[in-house]
């Protein structure tokens, strides 16, 4: 790798290696192409050195290929980034750190993403990594997904893609209730109705957990019904807040809509729409207003890219939200 | 069950904003005066699109373009679409773009025409009514500077300078004034109508990531502050070099010149950020207080001193990039007897405890060898060198170089031993480049600044007293240059390093850094 970088730099001295983070990705070999595409769609937020381990059932040998890519703008510094693809078998996973450790760039944060589980590989790499990318929407049970987060929290900083799917919703709810005329209503929320895609209940629970933790609600387990529908009441200290979560048909993972109703006369709903969120405000006097909140969909690639970028940041509200979400799903 | 502390919502702090990267922007109507002009076309409208794309515009956002050109609303929307498609830093999402332009309005008329402001008032009221609340108002003056006082006064006369239940702000593009007297006059005219906290004077350099990183580097690292003073720093050089000529801007440029175009605003702002004391908090007033102290510590030259501390010149013919180019006086639209400088170099001193005796050299020019904006902090040499005379380049003073363009980043030059059996030293660079360290695209400066104006954060905008202090430094130089109608203006060869006359400015055995 060093020789390749030196050779590139010698051929064009305006090329310099990117040094942001190591990204270690563990995938099933048959899905390698799909994961590579997803990484491609992450845009500029990617590892400066990506190490992709493709696990193939029955394989006993190791094969690897290293490549250096670069952009070469005419009048600016060109940036090089490196990719190492390793084909390996399940028997290599318990000692995977001995393969990965010599390859990572030392002194940079190392991020692990293992979208197809491979828990033994994760266990092996925990001492080596700084950040782990998980997706709590990946597991059939949100409760299990939240437990998985807890199981690694002492070893690495956790970035949960299910949490990042709620980012625009959190930002928009925060903005909507930032107006002085609405801010006081946050203390009088009486119902929270969240709709999500099939399989994205963790995102919904995290959004509810975020509101609960930010607004001081005492979270209690919600009843789980057929079709991943959850409902129940939590306390805001003075009154009960009804929480309802249900599935909604949509293609993209994540949330489909959120409605917050406040006593005595405000309800605000945000719905996923084309080119942004469709907002509807209903007041007690019957006034209804609708508008569009602009914003392009990030897509799953963009969410992954955001996850990689978050590896360089620290988010103070995730853990309180997760704690509340665990209460809501009775963990 | 987790017991959670109840949150007090009786105050105004919004508990939902904690930890968010994007702070809420209150619903806003943005009015752009000069909406059909070049700045709006190339910068403002694409910046607004990118804010919309990233979901950073307020939940209710309305836009009105005001211009003298006769256009229908639909033609203005077409122009906006074209601006975004041509100049946006990302390919537009047509659905977001459609949403942005959908109900954008255009008000046509002369800026002195009362009916323009009446129409504006009606449209703003219509937006408020539709939203069911009064939206904040931001008036963005992207016009020729002559119109700033007129538009400001007309907004006041039409009662648009304030509105019950919402904030009204005015953003004023550069140049703010033509000299100290006109800047004071303009400040007075604007402040007759708006209060200072409503006024956002733009210097788009302050929105650049590297400029903001100057503060991060100085105040988030223990490494630099101990040497950031006259005991260790020998000199500072700030350069803003361009390889191009004036192009089609003769009308503007011949009236302005290099000193007004770049030194009075961008370069002196850089100097202030570099030399200021650490602010006690990173907010608009504290930061601008500290910058102002630096600017006020720069003693303006007397008329007799100008020749010793300032050099002006014009580019002559030459060769740039292998092609012959004409001199400034042969450019289209430039009078053949023009005395406008296309190059300016200054030596300034910040007369305070920290910087006494440290020269700050500023240099800007057109048709120089390459495009480069950088700040070089050059330290004093080490007091004693044990391994001199071994035939190497030798030990050179450490330099800390902030590059603003083309490759944003920071480099520290240090002496290192050449591989071999002898103790031979040469300078090498420790480098930090944005492109390699973050792999992320920096937002355009205008995106940040428009957002800040809507947020009501004036940290990266220039205050009235700052503007006057900036003009106070260059005004005596302008006056001395204007008064001298006989001394020939030095010429420098296009594509060369600038006039030889400027070498005399860097005294005490110092030399200009190579461009």
Coordinates of C-alpha atoms in Angstrom, one line a residue, chain B:
Chain B
X1 CA -38.7 2.1 34.5
X2 CA -36.5 5.1 34.0
X3 CA -37.2 8.2 36.1
X4 CA -36.6 11.2 34.0
X5 CA -36.2 14.8 35.3
X6 CA -39.2 16.9 34.2
X7 CA -38.2 19.6 31.7
X8 CA -39.2 23.2 32.4
X9 CA -40.9 24.5 29.4
X10 CA -42.1 27.8 30.9
X11 CA -38.9 29.5 29.7
X12 CA -38.0 30.0 26.1
X13 CA -35.2 27.3 25.7
X14 CA -36.3 24.6 23.4
X15 CA -35.2 21.2 24.8
X16 CA -35.5 19.6 21.4
X17 CA -32.6 21.6 19.9
X18 CA -30.0 20.0 22.2
X19 CA -27.5 18.1 20.1
X20 CA -28.9 19.0 16.7
X21 CA -26.4 20.0 14.1
X22 CA -28.9 22.3 12.4
X23 CA -30.5 24.9 14.6
X24 CA -34.1 25.9 13.9
X25 CA -34.5 28.9 11.6
X26 CA -37.7 30.7 12.2
X27 CA -40.2 31.1 9.2
X28 CA -38.8 33.8 7.0
X29 CA -39.6 35.9 3.9
X30 CA -36.4 36.7 2.0
X31 CA -36.4 39.7 -0.3
X32 CA -33.4 40.0 -2.7
X33 CA -32.9 43.4 -4.2
X34 CA -30.9 43.1 -7.4
X35 CA -32.3 39.6 -7.9
X36 CA -31.5 39.6 -11.6
X37 CA -27.9 40.6 -11.1
X38 CA -24.8 38.6 -11.4
X39 CA -24.2 37.9 -7.7
X40 CA -27.7 36.6 -7.2
X41 CA -27.5 34.5 -10.4
X42 CA -24.1 32.9 -9.5
X43 CA -24.1 32.8 -5.8
X44 CA -27.2 33.7 -3.8
X45 CA -29.8 31.6 -5.7
X46 CA -27.6 28.5 -5.9
X47 CA -26.8 28.9 -2.2
X48 CA -30.5 29.1 -1.4
X49 CA -31.1 25.9 -3.4
X50 CA -28.4 24.1 -1.5
X51 CA -29.9 25.2 1.8
X52 CA -33.3 23.8 0.6
X53 CA -31.7 20.6 -0.5
X54 CA -30.2 20.0 2.9
X55 CA -33.4 20.8 4.7
X56 CA -31.9 23.9 6.3
X57 CA -34.4 26.5 5.1
X58 CA -37.1 27.4 7.6
X59 CA -40.4 25.4 7.7
X60 CA -42.0 28.4 6.0
X61 CA -39.8 30.1 3.5
X62 CA -40.9 32.7 0.9
X63 CA -38.8 34.5 -1.5
X64 CA -39.3 37.7 -3.4
X65 CA -36.9 39.0 -6.1
X66 CA -36.8 42.7 -6.7
X67 CA -35.1 44.1 -9.9
X68 CA -35.3 46.8 -12.4
X69 CA -35.6 44.4 -15.3
X70 CA -39.1 43.8 -16.6
X71 CA -39.9 40.2 -15.8
X72 CA -43.0 38.1 -15.1
X73 CA -43.0 36.0 -12.0
X74 CA -42.6 32.9 -14.3
X75 CA -39.6 34.5 -16.0
X76 CA -38.0 35.1 -12.7
X77 CA -38.6 31.5 -11.7
X78 CA -37.1 30.3 -15.0
X79 CA -34.0 32.5 -14.2
X80 CA -33.8 31.0 -10.7
X81 CA -34.0 27.5 -12.1
X82 CA -31.3 28.3 -14.6
X83 CA -29.0 29.8 -11.9
X84 CA -29.3 26.6 -9.8
X85 CA -28.8 24.3 -12.7
X86 CA -25.7 26.2 -13.8
X87 CA -24.0 27.2 -10.6
X88 CA -25.2 24.9 -7.8
X89 CA -22.4 22.8 -6.2
X90 CA -24.6 19.8 -6.5
X91 CA -27.0 18.5 -9.1
X92 CA -30.4 19.7 -8.2
X93 CA -33.2 17.5 -7.1
X94 CA -36.0 18.7 -9.4
X95 CA -38.7 18.1 -6.7
X96 CA -36.8 20.3 -4.2
X97 CA -36.0 22.9 -6.9
X98 CA -39.7 22.9 -7.9
X99 CA -40.7 23.4 -4.3
X100 CA -38.3 26.3 -3.9
X101 CA -39.3 28.2 -7.0
X102 CA -43.0 27.3 -6.9
X103 CA -44.3 30.5 -5.4
X104 CA -41.3 32.8 -5.7
X105 CA -42.4 36.3 -6.6
X106 CA -40.8 39.0 -8.6
X107 CA -41.4 42.7 -8.0
X108 CA -40.2 44.9 -10.9
X109 CA -39.4 48.5 -10.7
X110 CA -36.9 51.2 -10.0
X111 CA -35.5 51.2 -6.5
X112 CA -36.6 54.8 -6.0
X113 CA -40.1 54.0 -6.9
X114 CA -42.5 54.0 -3.9
X115 CA -44.8 51.6 -5.7
X116 CA -42.1 48.9 -5.5
X117 CA -42.2 49.0 -1.7
X118 CA -46.0 49.1 -1.6
X119 CA -46.1 46.0 -3.7
X120 CA -43.4 44.4 -1.5
X121 CA -45.5 45.2 1.6
X122 CA -48.6 43.7 0.0
X123 CA -46.7 40.5 -0.9
X124 CA -45.1 40.1 2.5
X125 CA -48.5 40.6 4.1
X126 CA -49.9 38.0 1.8
X127 CA -47.2 35.5 2.9
X128 CA -47.9 36.3 6.5
X129 CA -51.6 35.8 6.1
X130 CA -51.1 32.5 4.3
X131 CA -48.7 31.3 7.1
X132 CA -51.1 32.4 9.8
X133 CA -48.3 34.2 11.5
X134 CA -45.9 37.0 10.9
X135 CA -42.8 35.7 9.2
X136 CA -39.3 37.1 9.9
X137 CA -38.1 39.4 7.1
X138 CA -34.6 39.5 5.6
X139 CA -33.9 42.2 3.0
X140 CA -30.8 41.3 1.0
X141 CA -29.2 44.2 -0.8
X142 CA -27.4 42.7 -3.7
X143 CA -27.3 45.9 -5.8
X144 CA -24.8 48.5 -6.8
X145 CA -23.7 50.2 -3.5
X146 CA -25.2 53.6 -4.6
X147 CA -28.6 52.1 -4.0
X148 CA -27.9 51.0 -0.4
X149 CA -29.0 54.2 1.3
X150 CA -31.9 54.7 -1.0
X151 CA -33.3 51.2 -0.5
X152 CA -32.8 51.4 3.2
X153 CA -34.6 54.7 3.4
X154 CA -37.4 53.5 1.2
X155 CA -37.9 50.4 3.3
X156 CA -38.1 52.7 6.4
X157 CA -40.5 55.1 4.7
X158 CA -42.7 52.2 3.7
X159 CA -42.7 50.9 7.3
X160 CA -40.9 47.7 6.3
X161 CA -38.0 48.2 8.6
X162 CA -39.8 46.5 11.5
X163 CA -42.8 44.3 12.0
X164 CA -44.8 43.4 15.1
X165 CA -44.2 39.8 16.3
X166 CA -41.2 39.0 14.1
X167 CA -37.6 40.0 13.3
X168 CA -36.6 42.2 10.4
X169 CA -33.0 42.2 9.2
X170 CA -31.1 43.9 6.4
X171 CA -28.1 42.3 4.7
X172 CA -25.8 44.6 2.9
X173 CA -23.3 43.4 0.3
X174 CA -19.8 44.9 0.0
X175 CA -18.5 47.4 -0.7
X176 CA -19.8 49.2 2.4
X177 CA -18.7 52.7 1.5
X178 CA -16.1 54.1 -0.8
X179 CA -14.0 55.7 1.9
X180 CA -14.2 56.5 5.6
X181 CA -16.5 59.5 5.1
X182 CA -18.9 57.6 2.8
X183 CA -18.9 54.6 5.1
X184 CA -19.8 56.8 8.0
X185 CA -22.5 58.4 6.0
X186 CA -23.9 55.1 4.9
X187 CA -23.8 53.7 8.4
X188 CA -25.7 56.8 9.6
X189 CA -28.2 56.5 6.8
X190 CA -28.8 52.8 7.4
X191 CA -28.9 53.2 11.2
X192 CA -31.5 56.0 10.9
X193 CA -33.8 53.3 9.7
X194 CA -32.6 50.0 11.2
X195 CA -31.0 49.3 14.6
X196 CA -27.4 48.0 14.5
X197 CA -28.5 44.4 15.6
X198 CA -30.7 44.3 12.5
X199 CA -27.8 45.1 10.1
X200 CA -25.7 42.4 8.6
X201 CA -22.8 43.7 6.5
X202 CA -21.4 40.9 4.4
X203 CA -17.8 40.0 3.8
X204 CA -18.1 36.6 2.3
X205 CA -14.5 35.8 3.2
X206 CA -15.7 35.4 6.7
X207 CA -18.0 32.6 5.7
X208 CA -15.1 30.5 4.3
X209 CA -14.2 27.4 6.2
X210 CA -10.5 28.2 6.4
X211 CA -11.1 31.6 7.8
X212 CA -13.2 30.1 10.6
X213 CA -10.6 27.5 11.0
X214 CA -8.1 30.3 11.8
X215 CA -10.0 30.7 15.1
X216 CA -10.3 27.0 15.7
X217 CA -6.6 26.5 15.2
X218 CA -5.6 29.4 17.4
X219 CA -8.1 28.8 20.2
X220 CA -8.7 25.1 20.2
X221 CA -5.0 24.1 20.4
X222 CA -2.5 24.7 23.1
X223 CA 0.4 24.5 20.6
X224 CA 0.2 27.9 19.0
X225 CA -0.9 30.4 21.6
X226 CA 2.4 30.4 23.6
X227 CA 4.3 31.5 20.5
X228 CA 1.6 33.8 19.2
X229 CA 3.3 37.1 20.1
X230 CA 6.2 39.4 19.3
X231 CA 8.6 37.3 21.3
X232 CA 8.4 34.4 18.7
X233 CA 6.8 35.8 15.6
X234 CA 9.0 37.8 13.3
X235 CA 6.5 38.9 10.7
X236 CA 3.2 38.0 9.1
X237 CA 2.5 38.1 5.4
X238 CA -1.0 38.0 4.0
X239 CA -1.3 37.6 0.3
X240 CA -4.3 37.6 -2.1
X241 CA -3.0 37.0 -5.5
X242 CA -4.9 36.5 -8.7
X243 CA -3.6 35.3 -12.0
X244 CA -6.4 36.9 -14.0
X245 CA -6.9 40.5 -15.1
X246 CA -10.0 42.6 -14.5
X247 CA -11.9 40.9 -17.3
X248 CA -15.2 42.7 -18.0
X249 CA -15.2 44.5 -14.7
X250 CA -13.5 47.7 -15.8
X251 CA -16.4 49.9 -14.8
X252 CA -16.4 48.7 -11.3
X253 CA -12.6 48.0 -10.9
X254 CA -11.3 51.3 -12.2
X255 CA -13.5 53.1 -9.7
X256 CA -12.4 50.8 -6.8
X257 CA -8.8 49.5 -7.2
X258 CA -7.0 46.8 -5.3
X259 CA -6.9 48.6 -2.0
X260 CA -10.7 49.0 -1.8
X261 CA -11.5 45.7 -3.6
X262 CA -9.5 43.4 -1.3
X263 CA -7.4 45.1 1.4
X264 CA -10.0 47.2 3.1
X265 CA -12.3 44.3 3.7
X266 CA -11.0 40.7 3.3
X267 CA -7.4 41.2 4.0
X268 CA -7.8 43.4 7.1
X269 CA -10.4 41.0 8.4
X270 CA -7.9 38.2 8.1
X271 CA -5.3 40.3 9.9
X272 CA -7.8 41.1 12.7
X273 CA -8.7 37.4 13.2
X274 CA -5.1 36.4 13.2
X275 CA -4.0 39.1 15.7
X276 CA -7.0 39.4 18.0
X277 CA -7.1 38.2 21.7
X278 CA -9.1 35.1 22.5
X279 CA -12.7 36.1 22.8
X280 CA -14.4 35.1 26.1
X281 CA -17.2 33.5 24.1
X282 CA -17.8 32.7 20.4
X283 CA -20.6 35.1 19.8
X284 CA -21.1 38.1 17.6
X285 CA -20.4 40.8 20.1
X286 CA -17.5 39.2 21.9
X287 CA -15.8 38.3 18.6
X288 CA -16.3 41.6 17.0
X289 CA -15.2 43.4 20.1
X290 CA -11.8 41.6 19.9
X291 CA -11.4 42.3 16.2
X292 CA -12.2 45.9 16.7
X293 CA -9.4 46.2 19.3
X294 CA -6.9 45.0 16.8
X295 CA -8.1 47.3 14.0
X296 CA -8.0 50.2 16.4
X297 CA -4.4 49.3 17.4
X298 CA -3.3 49.8 13.8
X299 CA -2.1 53.3 13.6
X300 CA -3.1 54.9 10.3
X301 CA -0.2 56.5 8.5
X302 CA 0.3 60.2 8.2
X303 CA 0.4 61.5 4.6
X304 CA 4.2 61.7 4.8
X305 CA 4.4 58.1 5.9
X306 CA 2.3 56.6 3.1
X307 CA 5.1 56.3 0.6
X308 CA 7.2 54.3 3.1
X309 CA 4.5 51.8 4.0
X310 CA 2.4 51.4 0.9
X311 CA 3.1 50.6 -2.7
X312 CA 0.7 50.6 -5.6
X313 CA 1.2 49.5 -9.2
X314 CA -0.6 48.5 -12.4
X315 CA -0.1 45.4 -14.5
X316 CA 1.6 45.9 -17.8
X317 CA 1.6 43.6 -20.8
X318 CA 3.2 40.2 -20.3
X319 CA 2.7 36.5 -20.7
X320 CA 0.4 34.5 -18.6
X321 CA 0.0 30.7 -19.1
X322 CA 2.0 31.0 -22.3
X323 CA -0.3 33.6 -23.8
X324 CA 0.4 37.3 -24.3
X325 CA -1.9 39.6 -22.4
X326 CA -2.4 43.3 -22.5
X327 CA -1.6 45.7 -19.7
X328 CA -4.3 47.3 -17.5
X329 CA -4.3 50.6 -19.4
X330 CA -5.1 48.7 -22.6
X331 CA -8.0 46.8 -21.1
X332 CA -11.5 47.5 -22.6
X333 CA -13.2 50.2 -20.6
X334 CA -10.1 51.5 -18.7
X335 CA -9.1 55.1 -19.4
X336 CA -5.7 55.3 -20.9
X337 CA -4.6 57.7 -18.1
X338 CA -6.1 55.7 -15.3
X339 CA -4.2 55.8 -12.0
X340 CA -6.1 53.0 -10.4
X341 CA -3.9 50.4 -8.8
X342 CA -4.2 46.7 -9.7
X343 CA -1.6 45.9 -7.1
X344 CA -1.3 47.1 -3.5
X345 CA 1.2 46.2 -0.8
X346 CA 1.2 47.5 2.7
X347 CA 3.3 47.3 5.9
X348 CA 1.2 47.7 9.0
X349 CA 1.9 47.5 12.7
X350 CA -0.5 46.5 15.4
X351 CA 0.5 48.7 18.3
X352 CA -0.3 46.6 21.3
X353 CA 1.6 44.6 23.9
X354 CA 1.3 41.3 21.9
X355 CA 2.3 42.6 18.5
X356 CA 4.6 45.6 19.0
X357 CA 7.4 45.6 16.5
X358 CA 6.0 42.8 14.3
X359 CA 5.4 43.9 10.7
X360 CA 2.2 42.7 9.0
X361 CA 2.8 42.7 5.2
X362 CA -0.3 42.7 3.0
X363 CA 0.0 42.1 -0.7
X364 CA -2.7 41.8 -3.4
X365 CA -2.7 42.1 -7.1
X366 CA -4.1 40.9 -10.4
X367 CA -2.2 39.1 -13.1
X368 CA 0.3 37.7 -10.7
X369 CA 1.8 34.3 -11.4
X370 CA -0.9 32.3 -9.8
X371 CA -4.1 32.4 -7.8
X372 CA -3.3 32.2 -4.1
X373 CA -4.7 33.5 -0.9
X374 CA -2.7 32.7 2.2
X375 CA -1.5 33.9 5.6
X376 CA 2.0 33.1 6.5
X377 CA 3.1 33.5 10.1
X378 CA 6.9 33.5 10.1
X379 CA 8.6 32.8 13.4
X380 CA 11.9 34.2 14.5
X381 CA 15.0 31.9 13.9
X382 CA 16.4 29.8 16.7
X383 CA 18.9 31.7 18.8
X384 CA 21.8 29.3 18.2
X385 CA 22.5 26.6 15.7
X386 CA 25.0 24.0 16.6
X387 CA 25.1 22.3 13.2
X388 CA 25.7 25.1 10.7
X389 CA 28.0 25.0 7.8
X390 CA 27.5 21.5 6.6
X391 CA 26.5 22.4 3.1
X392 CA 22.7 22.0 3.4
X393 CA 19.9 24.5 2.9
X394 CA 20.2 25.0 6.6
X395 CA 17.8 25.9 9.3
X396 CA 15.1 28.4 8.3
X397 CA 12.6 30.1 10.5
X398 CA 9.4 28.0 11.1
X399 CA 6.5 29.2 9.2
X400 CA 2.8 28.5 9.8
X401 CA 0.9 29.0 6.5
X402 CA -2.9 29.1 6.2
X403 CA -4.0 28.6 2.7
X404 CA -7.5 29.9 1.8
X405 CA -7.3 29.0 -1.9
X406 CA -6.8 27.1 -4.0
X407 CA -6.0 24.2 -1.5
X408 CA -7.6 25.1 1.8
X409 CA -5.4 23.9 4.6
X410 CA -2.6 24.7 7.0
X411 CA 1.1 23.8 6.8
X412 CA 3.9 24.2 9.3
X413 CA 7.4 24.2 8.0
X414 CA 10.0 22.7 10.3
X415 CA 13.7 21.9 9.9
X416 CA 14.5 18.3 9.5
X417 CA 17.6 16.3 9.0
X418 CA 18.4 15.1 5.5
X419 CA 19.0 11.3 5.4
X420 CA 22.7 10.7 5.4
X421 CA 25.7 10.6 7.6
X422 CA 26.0 14.3 8.3
X423 CA 23.8 16.7 10.2
X424 CA 22.3 18.5 7.2
X425 CA 19.1 20.3 7.6
X426 CA 16.4 21.4 5.3
X427 CA 12.8 22.7 5.8
X428 CA 10.0 20.2 5.4
X429 CA 6.2 20.7 5.8
X430 CA 3.7 19.2 8.1
X431 CA 0.5 19.7 6.3
X432 CA -3.2 19.6 7.0
X433 CA -5.5 19.8 3.9
X434 CA -9.3 19.9 4.1
X435 CA -9.6 17.6 1.1
X436 CA -7.6 14.8 2.7
X437 CA -8.7 15.2 6.3
X438 CA -12.4 15.5 6.1
X439 CA -13.4 14.2 2.6
X440 CA -16.4 16.4 2.8
X441 CA -17.5 19.2 0.6
X442 CA -17.4 22.6 2.3
X443 CA -20.6 24.6 1.9
X444 CA -20.3 27.8 -0.1
X445 CA -19.6 30.8 2.1
X446 CA -22.9 32.3 1.0
X447 CA -24.9 29.3 2.2
X448 CA -23.5 29.8 5.7
X449 CA -23.9 33.6 5.7
X450 CA -27.5 33.5 4.4
X451 CA -28.4 30.9 7.0
X452 CA -26.7 33.0 9.7
X453 CA -28.6 36.1 8.7
X454 CA -31.9 34.1 8.9
X455 CA -30.9 32.7 12.2
X456 CA -30.0 36.1 13.5
X457 CA -26.3 35.2 14.2
X458 CA -24.1 38.2 13.3
X459 CA -20.8 36.6 14.3
X460 CA -19.5 36.4 10.7
X461 CA -20.7 39.8 9.7
X462 CA -19.1 43.2 10.1
X463 CA -20.3 45.7 12.8
X464 CA -20.6 49.4 12.1
X465 CA -17.6 50.4 14.2
X466 CA -15.5 47.7 12.6
X467 CA -16.4 49.0 9.1
X468 CA -15.3 52.5 10.2
X469 CA -12.1 51.2 11.7
X470 CA -11.3 49.3 8.5
X471 CA -11.8 52.4 6.4
X472 CA -9.8 54.4 9.0
X473 CA -6.7 52.3 8.2
X474 CA -6.8 52.6 4.4
X475 CA -8.3 56.1 4.1
X476 CA -5.1 58.0 4.6
X477 CA -3.4 55.8 2.0
X478 CA -6.2 56.4 -0.5
X479 CA -6.1 60.1 0.2
X480 CA -2.3 60.3 -0.3
X481 CA -2.6 58.3 -3.5
X482 CA -5.4 60.5 -4.8
X483 CA -3.5 63.6 -4.0
X484 CA -0.5 62.5 -5.9
X485 CA -1.3 63.0 -9.6
X486 CA 2.3 63.3 -10.9
X487 CA 4.4 60.4 -9.7
X488 CA 4.2 57.6 -12.3
X489 CA 2.3 54.5 -11.2
X490 CA 4.8 51.6 -11.2
X491 CA 4.1 49.0 -13.8
X492 CA 4.7 45.2 -13.3
X493 CA 4.8 42.6 -15.9
X494 CA 1.7 40.5 -16.2
X495 CA 2.6 37.0 -15.0
X496 CA 5.5 38.3 -12.8
X497 CA 5.8 38.6 -9.1
X498 CA 4.7 42.2 -8.8
X499 CA 6.6 45.5 -8.8
X500 CA 10.2 45.7 -7.6
X501 CA 9.1 48.8 -5.6
X502 CA 7.3 46.5 -3.1
X503 CA 10.5 44.8 -2.1
X504 CA 11.5 47.9 -0.2
X505 CA 8.5 47.5 2.1
X506 CA 9.8 44.2 3.6
X507 CA 12.6 45.7 5.7
X508 CA 15.0 44.2 8.1
X509 CA 16.5 41.6 5.8
X510 CA 13.1 40.0 5.2
X511 CA 11.7 39.1 1.8
X512 CA 8.3 38.4 0.3
X513 CA 7.4 34.7 0.2
X514 CA 7.4 33.4 -3.3
X515 CA 3.9 33.3 -4.9

